[in-house]
């Protein structure tokens, strides 16, 4: 069984490399095949940075256009997924860079020694977290994504966005505050529905963003 899985992974990697070589030759069929193969992965990144699915689709298409344009620079000895992920993420950042308003945000050096509790995103299913993150302002959402989900350090985020390290920390701090507030508000709605006698089987999903 394990050998079959290894063989399947190898076959899949060979197919991906075949698509990549076709893209280098600017073959439309290979581009379509690579786009289809990594659509879900790339769209998942775009949705975290976008206001909605329409914006995410725009980021996705721009990201793949850049990937195809630069695919000859991809080093085949390295994993393709991280390479593509960086291009999609950078495209998302570029897409929102002009909308980010950091000027009014202050540094939060005084908050550095505050004990960190379990992060709000550790408590949520991914689709629930995504729904809340999309409600953040572009400034808060971008820093939160880069730090909390993509794993960049504040120094890296500051360089990527052209802001100070303190401003990056400030936006992350405020993003977490906003997420906590939204989480509490959603939990309160859930409690109210439960208290009204609604069938609990309908409330298996803890966070229902459609609940009014």
C-alpha angles and dihedrals in degrees: 000000000000090000090053091053092049090049091049091050090050092049090049091050091049090053092049091050089050090054091048093052089049090051090051086056087049093243111168095211091055091048091052091047093050091046091052093045095053099030096107093046094050095041090053089060093045094051091056092058100035131084091228144343093279092058089043090056090054092051091046094054093046090048094052090045089057091045092053091045092053101030092110086068092058112112106227091206089069130066113276098211097067090045092054092042092056092051092049092047093048089049090053091050092049090048092059101029094099090051097051113108110194100148095094095048119101130210116261104208088142090063096056094092096049110119111252116232122201107302116255091236091059089067099053138075111244096252090049091051091048092054091053096043091054088061092060120096114264091254095053094038095052096050092043092052094047095047107030101034109019093039102231119155120240090250090057093046091050091054094045094050100033094241136118123271089243091054090051090052091046093053092047091050092050093044090056090048091052092048091050090051092049091046092052091047091051092047089051090054090048090051092050092052092047091049090053091065099254113160106276090215087072091058101059089118104074096206116043109181092189092061111112 
